[in-house]
Coordinates of C-alpha atoms in Angstrom, one line a residue:
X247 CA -52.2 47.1 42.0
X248 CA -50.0 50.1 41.1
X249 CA -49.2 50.9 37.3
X250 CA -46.2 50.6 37.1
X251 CA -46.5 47.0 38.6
X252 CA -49.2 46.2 36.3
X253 CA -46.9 47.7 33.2
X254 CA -44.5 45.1 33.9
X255 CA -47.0 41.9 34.2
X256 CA -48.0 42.7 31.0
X257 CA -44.4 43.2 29.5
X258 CA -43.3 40.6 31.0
X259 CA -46.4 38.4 29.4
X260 CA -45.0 39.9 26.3
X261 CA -41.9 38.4 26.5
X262 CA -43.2 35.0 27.1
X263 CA -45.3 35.5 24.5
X264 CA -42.6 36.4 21.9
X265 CA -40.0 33.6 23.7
X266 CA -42.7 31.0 22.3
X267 CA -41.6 31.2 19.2
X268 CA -37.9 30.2 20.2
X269 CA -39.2 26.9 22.0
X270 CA -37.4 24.3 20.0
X271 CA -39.2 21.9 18.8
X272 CA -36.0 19.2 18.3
X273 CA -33.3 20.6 18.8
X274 CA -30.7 23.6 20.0
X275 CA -27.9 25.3 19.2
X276 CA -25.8 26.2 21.8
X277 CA -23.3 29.3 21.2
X278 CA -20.4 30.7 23.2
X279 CA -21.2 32.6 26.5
X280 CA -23.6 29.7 27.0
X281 CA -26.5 31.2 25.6
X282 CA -28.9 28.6 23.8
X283 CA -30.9 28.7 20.6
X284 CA -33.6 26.7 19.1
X285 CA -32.1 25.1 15.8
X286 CA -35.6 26.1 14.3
X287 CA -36.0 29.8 15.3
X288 CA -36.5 32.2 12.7
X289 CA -33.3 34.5 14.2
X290 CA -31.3 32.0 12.0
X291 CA -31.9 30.2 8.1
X292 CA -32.4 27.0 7.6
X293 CA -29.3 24.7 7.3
X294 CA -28.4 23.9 4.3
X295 CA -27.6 20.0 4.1
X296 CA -24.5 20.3 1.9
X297 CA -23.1 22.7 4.5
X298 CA -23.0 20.0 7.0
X299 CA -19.2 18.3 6.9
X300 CA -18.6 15.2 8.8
X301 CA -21.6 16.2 10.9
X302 CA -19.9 19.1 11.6
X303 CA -21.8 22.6 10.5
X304 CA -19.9 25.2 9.2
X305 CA -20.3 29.2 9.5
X306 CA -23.0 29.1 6.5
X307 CA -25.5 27.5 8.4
X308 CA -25.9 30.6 11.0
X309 CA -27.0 33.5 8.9
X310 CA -29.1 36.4 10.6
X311 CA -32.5 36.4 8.6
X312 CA -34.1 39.4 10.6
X313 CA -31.6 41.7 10.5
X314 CA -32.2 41.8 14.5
X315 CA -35.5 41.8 14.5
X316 CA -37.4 39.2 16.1
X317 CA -41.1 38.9 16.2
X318 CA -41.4 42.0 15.7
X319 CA -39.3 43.3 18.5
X320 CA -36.1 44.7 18.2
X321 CA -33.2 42.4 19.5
X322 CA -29.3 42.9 19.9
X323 CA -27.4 40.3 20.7
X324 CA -24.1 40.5 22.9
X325 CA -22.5 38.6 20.2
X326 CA -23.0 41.0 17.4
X327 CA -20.8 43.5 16.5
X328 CA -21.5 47.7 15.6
X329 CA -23.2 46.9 12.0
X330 CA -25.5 44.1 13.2
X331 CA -23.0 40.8 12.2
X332 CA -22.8 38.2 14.5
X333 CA -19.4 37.7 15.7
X334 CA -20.0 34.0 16.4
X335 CA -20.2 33.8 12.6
X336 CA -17.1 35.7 12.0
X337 CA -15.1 33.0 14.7
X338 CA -16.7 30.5 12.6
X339 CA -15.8 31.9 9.7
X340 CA -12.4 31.9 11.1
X341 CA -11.6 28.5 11.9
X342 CA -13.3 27.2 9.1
X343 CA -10.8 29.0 7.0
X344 CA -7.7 27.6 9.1
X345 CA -9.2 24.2 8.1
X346 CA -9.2 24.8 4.7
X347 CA -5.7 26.4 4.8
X348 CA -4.3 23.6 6.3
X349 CA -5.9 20.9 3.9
X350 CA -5.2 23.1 0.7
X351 CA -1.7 24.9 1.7
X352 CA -0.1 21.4 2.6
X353 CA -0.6 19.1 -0.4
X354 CA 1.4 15.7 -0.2
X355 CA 4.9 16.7 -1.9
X356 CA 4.9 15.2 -5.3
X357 CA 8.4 13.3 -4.3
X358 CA 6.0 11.3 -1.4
X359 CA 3.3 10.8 -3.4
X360 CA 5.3 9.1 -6.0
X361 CA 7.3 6.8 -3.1
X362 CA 4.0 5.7 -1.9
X363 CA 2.9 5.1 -5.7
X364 CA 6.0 2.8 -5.8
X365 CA 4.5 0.4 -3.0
X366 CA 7.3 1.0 -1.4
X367 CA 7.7 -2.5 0.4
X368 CA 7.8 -4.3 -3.0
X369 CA 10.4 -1.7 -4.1
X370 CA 12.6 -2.8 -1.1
X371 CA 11.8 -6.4 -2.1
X372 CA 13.3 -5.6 -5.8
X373 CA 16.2 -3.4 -4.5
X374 CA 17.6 -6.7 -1.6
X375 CA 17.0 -9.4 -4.0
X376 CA 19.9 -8.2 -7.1
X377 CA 22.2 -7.8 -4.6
X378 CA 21.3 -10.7 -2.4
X379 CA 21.8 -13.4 -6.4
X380 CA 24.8 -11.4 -7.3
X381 CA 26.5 -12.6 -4.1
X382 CA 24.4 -15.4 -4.6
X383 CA 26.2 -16.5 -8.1
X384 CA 30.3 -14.8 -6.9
X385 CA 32.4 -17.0 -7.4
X386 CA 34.0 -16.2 -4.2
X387 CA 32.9 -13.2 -2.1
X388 CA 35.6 -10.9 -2.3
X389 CA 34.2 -11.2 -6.4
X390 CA 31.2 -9.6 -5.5
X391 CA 32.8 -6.2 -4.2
X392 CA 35.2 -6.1 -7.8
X393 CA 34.6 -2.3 -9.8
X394 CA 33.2 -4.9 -12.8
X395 CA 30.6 -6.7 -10.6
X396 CA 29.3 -3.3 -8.8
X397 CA 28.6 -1.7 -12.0
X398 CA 26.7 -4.5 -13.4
X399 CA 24.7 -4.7 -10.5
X400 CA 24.0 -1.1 -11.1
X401 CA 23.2 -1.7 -14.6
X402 CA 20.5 -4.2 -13.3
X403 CA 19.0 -2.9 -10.5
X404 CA 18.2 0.3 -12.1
X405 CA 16.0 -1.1 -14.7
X406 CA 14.7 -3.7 -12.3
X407 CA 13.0 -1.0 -9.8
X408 CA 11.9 0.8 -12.7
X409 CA 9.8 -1.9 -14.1
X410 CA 8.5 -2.8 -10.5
X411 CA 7.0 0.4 -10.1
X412 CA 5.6 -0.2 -13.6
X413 CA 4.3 -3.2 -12.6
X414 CA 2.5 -1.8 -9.1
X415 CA 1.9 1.2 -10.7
X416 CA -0.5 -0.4 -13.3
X417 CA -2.2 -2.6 -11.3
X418 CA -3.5 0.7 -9.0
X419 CA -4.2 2.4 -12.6
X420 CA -6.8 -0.5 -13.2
X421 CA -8.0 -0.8 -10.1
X422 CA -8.5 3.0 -8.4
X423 CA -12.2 2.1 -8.0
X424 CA -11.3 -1.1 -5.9
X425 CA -8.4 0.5 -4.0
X426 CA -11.5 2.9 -3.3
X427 CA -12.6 0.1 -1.0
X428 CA -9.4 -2.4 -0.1
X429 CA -6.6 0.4 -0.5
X430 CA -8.0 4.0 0.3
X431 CA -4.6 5.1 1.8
X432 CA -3.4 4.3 -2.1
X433 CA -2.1 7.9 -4.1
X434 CA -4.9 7.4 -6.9
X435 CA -7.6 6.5 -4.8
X436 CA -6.9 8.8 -2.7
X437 CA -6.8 11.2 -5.0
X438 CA -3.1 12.7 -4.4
X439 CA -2.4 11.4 -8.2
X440 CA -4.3 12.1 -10.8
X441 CA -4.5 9.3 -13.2
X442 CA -3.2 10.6 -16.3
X443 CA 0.3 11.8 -13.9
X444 CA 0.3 7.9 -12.9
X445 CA -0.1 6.8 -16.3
X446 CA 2.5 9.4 -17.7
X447 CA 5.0 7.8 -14.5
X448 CA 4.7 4.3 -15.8
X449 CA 5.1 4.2 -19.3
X450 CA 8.1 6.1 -18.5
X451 CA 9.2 3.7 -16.3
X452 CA 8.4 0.8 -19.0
X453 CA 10.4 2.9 -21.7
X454 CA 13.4 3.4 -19.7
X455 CA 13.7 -0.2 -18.3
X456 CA 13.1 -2.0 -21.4
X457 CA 15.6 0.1 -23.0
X458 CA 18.6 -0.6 -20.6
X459 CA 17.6 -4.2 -21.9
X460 CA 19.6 -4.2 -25.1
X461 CA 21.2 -0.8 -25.7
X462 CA 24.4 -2.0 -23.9
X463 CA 27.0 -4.4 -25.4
X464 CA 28.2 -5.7 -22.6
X465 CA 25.9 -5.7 -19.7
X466 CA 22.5 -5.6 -21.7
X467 CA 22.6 -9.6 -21.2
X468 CA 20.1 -12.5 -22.2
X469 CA 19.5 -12.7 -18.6
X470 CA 18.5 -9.5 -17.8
X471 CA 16.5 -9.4 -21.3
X472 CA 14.5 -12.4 -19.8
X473 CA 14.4 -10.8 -16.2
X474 CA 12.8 -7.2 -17.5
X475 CA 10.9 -8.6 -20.9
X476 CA 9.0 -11.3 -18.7
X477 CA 8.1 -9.5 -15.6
X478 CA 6.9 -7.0 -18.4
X479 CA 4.5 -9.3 -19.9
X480 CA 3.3 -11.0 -17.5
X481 CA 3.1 -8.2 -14.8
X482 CA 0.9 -6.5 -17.9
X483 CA -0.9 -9.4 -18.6
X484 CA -1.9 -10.0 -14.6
X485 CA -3.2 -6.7 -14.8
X486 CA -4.4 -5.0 -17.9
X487 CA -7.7 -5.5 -19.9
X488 CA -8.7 -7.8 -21.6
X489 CA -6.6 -10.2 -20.4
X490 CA -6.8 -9.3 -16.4
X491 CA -5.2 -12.4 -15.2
X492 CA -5.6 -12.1 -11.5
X493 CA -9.4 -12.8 -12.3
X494 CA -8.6 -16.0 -12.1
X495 CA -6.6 -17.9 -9.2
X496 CA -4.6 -20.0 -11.0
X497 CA -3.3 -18.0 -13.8
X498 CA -2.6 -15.5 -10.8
X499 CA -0.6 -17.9 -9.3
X500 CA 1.5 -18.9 -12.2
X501 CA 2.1 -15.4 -12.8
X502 CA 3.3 -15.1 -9.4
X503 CA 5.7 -18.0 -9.4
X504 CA 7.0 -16.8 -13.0
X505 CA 8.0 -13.6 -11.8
X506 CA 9.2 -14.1 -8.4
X507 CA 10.7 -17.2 -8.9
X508 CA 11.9 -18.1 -12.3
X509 CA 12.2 -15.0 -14.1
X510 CA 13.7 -12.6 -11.3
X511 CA 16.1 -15.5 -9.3
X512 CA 17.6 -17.4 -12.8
X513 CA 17.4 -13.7 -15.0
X514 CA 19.5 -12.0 -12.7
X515 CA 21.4 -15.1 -11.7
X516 CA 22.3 -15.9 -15.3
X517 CA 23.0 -11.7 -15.6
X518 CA 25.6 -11.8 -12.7
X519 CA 27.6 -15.2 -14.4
X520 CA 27.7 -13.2 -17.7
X521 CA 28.1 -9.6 -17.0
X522 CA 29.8 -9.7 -13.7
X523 CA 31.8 -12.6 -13.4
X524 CA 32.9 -14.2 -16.8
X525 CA 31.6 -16.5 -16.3
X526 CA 28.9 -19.0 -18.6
X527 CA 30.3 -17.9 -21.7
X528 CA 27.7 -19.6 -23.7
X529 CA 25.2 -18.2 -22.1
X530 CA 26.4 -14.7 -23.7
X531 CA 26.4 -16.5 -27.3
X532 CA 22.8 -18.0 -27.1
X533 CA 19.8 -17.0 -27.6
X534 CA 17.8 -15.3 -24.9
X535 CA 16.5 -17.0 -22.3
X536 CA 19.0 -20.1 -23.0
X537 CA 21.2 -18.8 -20.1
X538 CA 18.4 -19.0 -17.6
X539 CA 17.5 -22.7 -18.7
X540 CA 21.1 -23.9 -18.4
X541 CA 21.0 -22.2 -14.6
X542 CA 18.3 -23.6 -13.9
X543 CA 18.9 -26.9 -14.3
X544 CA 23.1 -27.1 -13.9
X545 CA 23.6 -25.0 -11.1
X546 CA 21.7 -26.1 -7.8
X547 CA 22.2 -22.3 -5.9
X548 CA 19.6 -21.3 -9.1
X549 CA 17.5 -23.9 -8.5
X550 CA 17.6 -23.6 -4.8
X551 CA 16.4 -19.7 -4.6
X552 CA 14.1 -20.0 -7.6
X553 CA 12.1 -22.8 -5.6
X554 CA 12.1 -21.0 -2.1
X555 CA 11.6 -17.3 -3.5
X556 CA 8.6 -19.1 -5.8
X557 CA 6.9 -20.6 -2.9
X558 CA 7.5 -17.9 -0.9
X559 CA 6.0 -15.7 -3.6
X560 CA 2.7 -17.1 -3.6
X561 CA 2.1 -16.9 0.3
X562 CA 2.9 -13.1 0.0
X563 CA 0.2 -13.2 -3.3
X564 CA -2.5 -15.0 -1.6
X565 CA -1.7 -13.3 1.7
X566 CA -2.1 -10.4 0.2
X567 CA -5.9 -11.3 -1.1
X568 CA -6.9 -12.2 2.3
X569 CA -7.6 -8.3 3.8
X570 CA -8.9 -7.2 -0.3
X571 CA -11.8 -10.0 -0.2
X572 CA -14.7 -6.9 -0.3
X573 CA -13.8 -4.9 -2.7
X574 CA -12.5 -8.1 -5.0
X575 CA -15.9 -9.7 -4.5
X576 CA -17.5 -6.3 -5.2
X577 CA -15.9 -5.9 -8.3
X578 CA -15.7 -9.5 -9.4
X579 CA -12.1 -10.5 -8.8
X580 CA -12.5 -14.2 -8.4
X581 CA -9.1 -14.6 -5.8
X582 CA -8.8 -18.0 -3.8
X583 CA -10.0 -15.6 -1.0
X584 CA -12.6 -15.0 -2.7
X585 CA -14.1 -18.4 -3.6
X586 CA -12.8 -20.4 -0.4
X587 CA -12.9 -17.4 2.3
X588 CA -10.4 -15.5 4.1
X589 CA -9.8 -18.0 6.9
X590 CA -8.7 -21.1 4.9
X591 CA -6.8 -18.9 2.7
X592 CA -4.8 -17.6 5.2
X593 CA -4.5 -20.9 7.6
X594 CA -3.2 -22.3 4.5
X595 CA -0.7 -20.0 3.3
X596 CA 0.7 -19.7 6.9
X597 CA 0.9 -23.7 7.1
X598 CA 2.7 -23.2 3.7
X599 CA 5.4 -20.9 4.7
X600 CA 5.8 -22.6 8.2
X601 CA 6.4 -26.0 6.4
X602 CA 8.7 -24.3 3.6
X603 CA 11.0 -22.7 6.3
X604 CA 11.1 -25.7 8.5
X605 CA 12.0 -28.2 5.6
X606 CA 14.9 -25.8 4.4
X607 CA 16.0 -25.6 7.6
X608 CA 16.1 -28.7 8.5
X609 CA 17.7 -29.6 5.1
X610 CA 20.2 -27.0 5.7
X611 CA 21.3 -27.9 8.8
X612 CA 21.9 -31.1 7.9
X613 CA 24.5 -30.0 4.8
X614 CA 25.9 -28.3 7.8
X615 CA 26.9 -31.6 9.4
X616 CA 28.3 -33.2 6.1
X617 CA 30.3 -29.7 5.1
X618 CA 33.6 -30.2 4.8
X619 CA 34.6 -26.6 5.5
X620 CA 34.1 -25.2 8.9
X621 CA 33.1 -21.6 7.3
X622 CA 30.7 -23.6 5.3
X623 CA 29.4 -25.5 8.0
X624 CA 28.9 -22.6 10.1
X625 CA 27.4 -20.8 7.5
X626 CA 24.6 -22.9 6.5
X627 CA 24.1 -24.4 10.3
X628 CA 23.3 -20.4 11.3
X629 CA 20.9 -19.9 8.3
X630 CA 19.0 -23.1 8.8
X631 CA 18.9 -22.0 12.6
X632 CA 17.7 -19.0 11.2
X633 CA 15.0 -20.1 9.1
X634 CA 13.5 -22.7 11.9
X635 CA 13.5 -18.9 13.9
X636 CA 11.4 -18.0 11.0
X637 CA 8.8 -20.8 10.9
X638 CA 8.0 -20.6 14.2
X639 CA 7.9 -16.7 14.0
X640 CA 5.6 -17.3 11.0
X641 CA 3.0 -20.0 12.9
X642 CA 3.2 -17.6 16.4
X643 CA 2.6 -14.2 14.9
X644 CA -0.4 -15.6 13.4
X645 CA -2.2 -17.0 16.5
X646 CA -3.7 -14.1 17.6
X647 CA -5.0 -12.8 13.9
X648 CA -8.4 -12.8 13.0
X649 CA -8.4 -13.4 9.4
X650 CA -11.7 -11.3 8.7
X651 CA -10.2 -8.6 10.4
X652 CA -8.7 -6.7 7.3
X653 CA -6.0 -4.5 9.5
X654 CA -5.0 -7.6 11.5
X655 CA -4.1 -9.7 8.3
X656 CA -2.2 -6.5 6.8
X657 CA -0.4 -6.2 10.0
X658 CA 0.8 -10.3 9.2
X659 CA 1.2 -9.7 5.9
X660 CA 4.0 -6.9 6.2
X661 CA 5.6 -9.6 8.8
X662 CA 5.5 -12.0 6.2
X663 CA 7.6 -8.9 4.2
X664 CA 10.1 -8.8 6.9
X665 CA 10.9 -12.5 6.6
X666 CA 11.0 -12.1 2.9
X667 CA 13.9 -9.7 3.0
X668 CA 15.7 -11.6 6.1
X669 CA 15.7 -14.6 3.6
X670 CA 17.2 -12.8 0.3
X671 CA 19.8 -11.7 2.8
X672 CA 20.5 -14.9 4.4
X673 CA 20.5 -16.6 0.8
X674 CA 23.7 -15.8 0.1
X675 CA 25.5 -17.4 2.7
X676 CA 24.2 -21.0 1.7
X677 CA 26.5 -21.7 -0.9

């Protein structure tokens, strides 16, 4: 055998010899121009585990230990640029940078941040109901669109969305480690509000709509005292340590009805007589919350939309419980979800609200027939058609939820929204 030939058997054994030390024992790295290397060879450092990202690894983990020696050998790779660095590290380098630009350069404008912070669904809830009892209480129709009754529904509904955002607002304060679990998506728990900037928003919020409450002579009414002042305490009291009513179902509940019932449909109802309409004159003389009694019990169009909005109320509370049950059993909240499970809760509150719109629009329909006025008739025969639309809407959009299936049930529960504002605007036309 020649020696040359024999020169390169025993370079060649060489090679192998040094290649052994780039068998990998679990794993490989594959880089561009499809060349592979072992994840444990000594060309590149060990991976540090906090460099590892969603299982992704970034640029740190590929750092040249031998300074292009391996083995002992020397060793260029085509990757590497003129001074040695590896140009895979510099494209890694690279992207990981674009990533970081993009995450960091394009914060959530605070404007969003703060609509989301709003839960912007009960914010449209506030912002249809005013309107939907001023029209609600008119005399006549036409006295709804009057200079005097627009600007006291202004004077209201300001206030009003202030001191729901107050109310949302400090139920995500005290609960950011829950939302951490139920509501992820939430500003705070997110962590696109700080805390302090949410607790800063609120009390503003609480400042400015309790003080529209009586700084006014003639629109700062006993109604809208009773409508701001009580969805104050008790949204507070539902809540904010100690007292952390929704810990317990049925003080949740009566919390619920207060509010969304009683408090917002006869405050506001009792507001629009006084401030809009001249109307209830006593109710202006008396002392607060005397107004929302007398509408209560004298005038059946109070009545009627305190019931229904109460009822209605407490399927969009409960409902609501239904996709939270984790982090509420986590954390100790004791909901009716909670104690009885997810699926009776929410076959229950579905049967609720079916039976709720079929009774009223059965009931409705039936005024229809006895109206002595044609508009009348046609009026309440279209809204009782309507809400027998809505029952059956409510029973068939739930047929193919699972209620352990949090995304499902939120998908139902926002429905369940829907119908909610369909029916404020629908109210109106019962009288």
């Amino acid at each position: 055998m020649s020696l040359p030939l024999l020169f390169a058997v025993a370079l060649l054994l060489l090679n192998i010899k040094s290649s052994l030390g780039f068998v990998p024992p679990k794993s490989t790295v594959v880089f561009p121009l499809h060349r592979t290397y072992p994840r444990s060879s000594s060309l590149w450092g060990e991976v540090p585990l906090q460099n590892k990202v969603n299982g992704d690894t970034t640029h740190r983990d590929f750092v040249d230990t031998t300074n292009g020696d391996v083995n002992g050998s020397s060793y260029t790779s085509p990757l590497s640029g003129e001074n040695g660095n590896n140009a895979f590290s510099s494209i890694q380098l690279q992207q990981t940078e674009q990533k970081s630009e993009l995450a960091t350069t394009n914060p959530p404008s605070f404007p969003l941040v703060l609509w989301r912070f709003t839960r912007p669904h009960t914010l449209i809830g506030s912002a249809i109901a005013i309107p939907s009892i001023f029209l609600l209480a008119s005399p006549t129709y036409a006295s709804f669109f009057t200079k005097k009754s627009m600007t006291a529904l202004a004077y209201a509904a300001f206030p009003s969305l202030l001191m729901n955002l107050y109310i949302t607002g400090l139920n995500q304060i005290t609960d950011v480690e829950i939302d951490k679990i139920n509501k992820p998506e939430l500003p705070i728990a997110k962590g696109d509000l700080k805390k302090t900037t949410a607790i800063a928003v609120v009390v503003t919020a609480l400042v400015i709509s309790l003080a529209m409450s009586f700084i006014h002579p003639v629109y700062s009414t006993s109604g809208l005292q009773v409508a701001l002042w009580g969805s104050f305490i008790l949204g507070t009291l539902y809540s904010l340590p100690p007292f952390r009513m929704k810990r317990h179902p049925l003080l949740a509940a009566f919390c619920i009805v207060a509010v969304r019932g009683t408090i917002i449909n006869a405050g506001f109802y009792s507001h629009a007589l006084t401030a809009a309409f001249g109307a209830a004159k006593e109710v202006a003389s008396n002392m607060a919350g005397t107004g929302v009694l007398q509408c209560l019990l004298h005038d059946w169009k109070c009545s009627f939309s305190s019931l229904f909005f109460g009822i209605f109320g407490i399927v969009i509370a409960l409902m609501k419980d239904v996709p939270d049950a984790t982090g509420d059993r986590i954390y100790n909240i004791r909901s009716f979800t909670v104690r009885v499970g997810q699926k009776r809760v929410f076959r229950t509150m579905k049967n609720l609200l079916t039976i709720l719109f079929a009774t009223v629009g059965v009931a409705l329909v039936q005024r229809a027939v006895i109206a002595t006025s044609v508009g009348v008739a046609i009026r309440r025969g279209l809204v009782g058609l309507g809400c027998l639309v809505a029952g059956w809407s409510t029973k068939w959009e739930a047929k193919e939820v699972d209620a352990e299936d949090s995304s499902e049930v939120y998908n139902y529960y926002m429905h369940l929204w829907k119908l909610f504002y369909l029916s404020y605007l629908a109210m109106p036309f019962v009288k």
